[in-house]
Amino acid sequence: MEWSPFFSMVDESRPPRGGQDPSGTERGDKVRVRSDARAHGGTRGVVREVAGDTLLVEAAGDGLLIRVPATHVTNFSLAARRAWEVMPKRTGRPPLREQRKRMASFRLDVEVQEMLDRAVEKGLISNKSEAVNRWLRERLEALLGRDDPEATAGDGGAHTP
């Protein structure tokens, strides 16, 4: 493995764009040297040593050792660790206002699928999922009867007759 005198090639007077707080960087983290670091910009590698605000990164592929300020790398492993700790279920999205849905798989006849597609294209139904849900609900309520308390369980009775 070669040694790269990277400090002399980095313009440390210029602060890096954007930013990830580098505290929490660990040995073994997968990183990318930012393009604003000039030399070796865009190089991906693995952190081999953390010494204060400086990292020793082993470049992927050629094994070149690069010494770089921690503020000049994007740390993919650190980002993943932080996301795992917070583990948001719906990051950046507003809470659902409509009833919950569950994924289901059905095998439809090709002709039925084509008819659904044509109905959407002609604007007769807004989308296949809503139409199939509505039609199934209507038939199941007819079979089970509207007086069956479990027929509308889970939707609070919020359905279109």
Tab-separated table of C-alpha atoms in Angstrom, residues 13 19 21 29 37 45 50 56 83 85 93-94 102 121-122 131 138 144 151-152:
chain	number	residue	atom	x	y	z
A	13	SER	CA	-9.011	27.184	4.052
A	19	GLY	CA	-22.176	18.889	5.433
A	21	ASP	CA	-21.226	16.089	11.039
A	29	ASP	CA	-16.850	2.957	7.658
A	37	ALA	CA	-11.067	17.961	-1.724
A	45	GLY	CA	-12.857	3.678	0.273
A	50	VAL	CA	-9.506	7.887	12.885
A	56	LEU	CA	-6.856	7.483	6.928
A	83	ALA	CA	-30.960	6.409	10.053
A	85	GLU	CA	-31.183	4.718	15.239
A	93	ARG	CA	-44.217	12.333	4.550
A	94	PRO	CA	-47.353	13.596	6.269
A	102	ARG	CA	-52.478	-4.119	2.935
A	121	GLU	CA	-57.818	4.991	-19.985
A	122	LYS	CA	-61.412	6.065	-20.697
A	131	ALA	CA	-62.276	0.243	-8.204
A	138	GLU	CA	-69.949	-4.093	-2.203
A	144	LEU	CA	-72.150	-10.896	4.867
A	151	ALA	CA	-68.180	-6.706	7.704
A	152	THR	CA	-66.983	-3.137	8.184
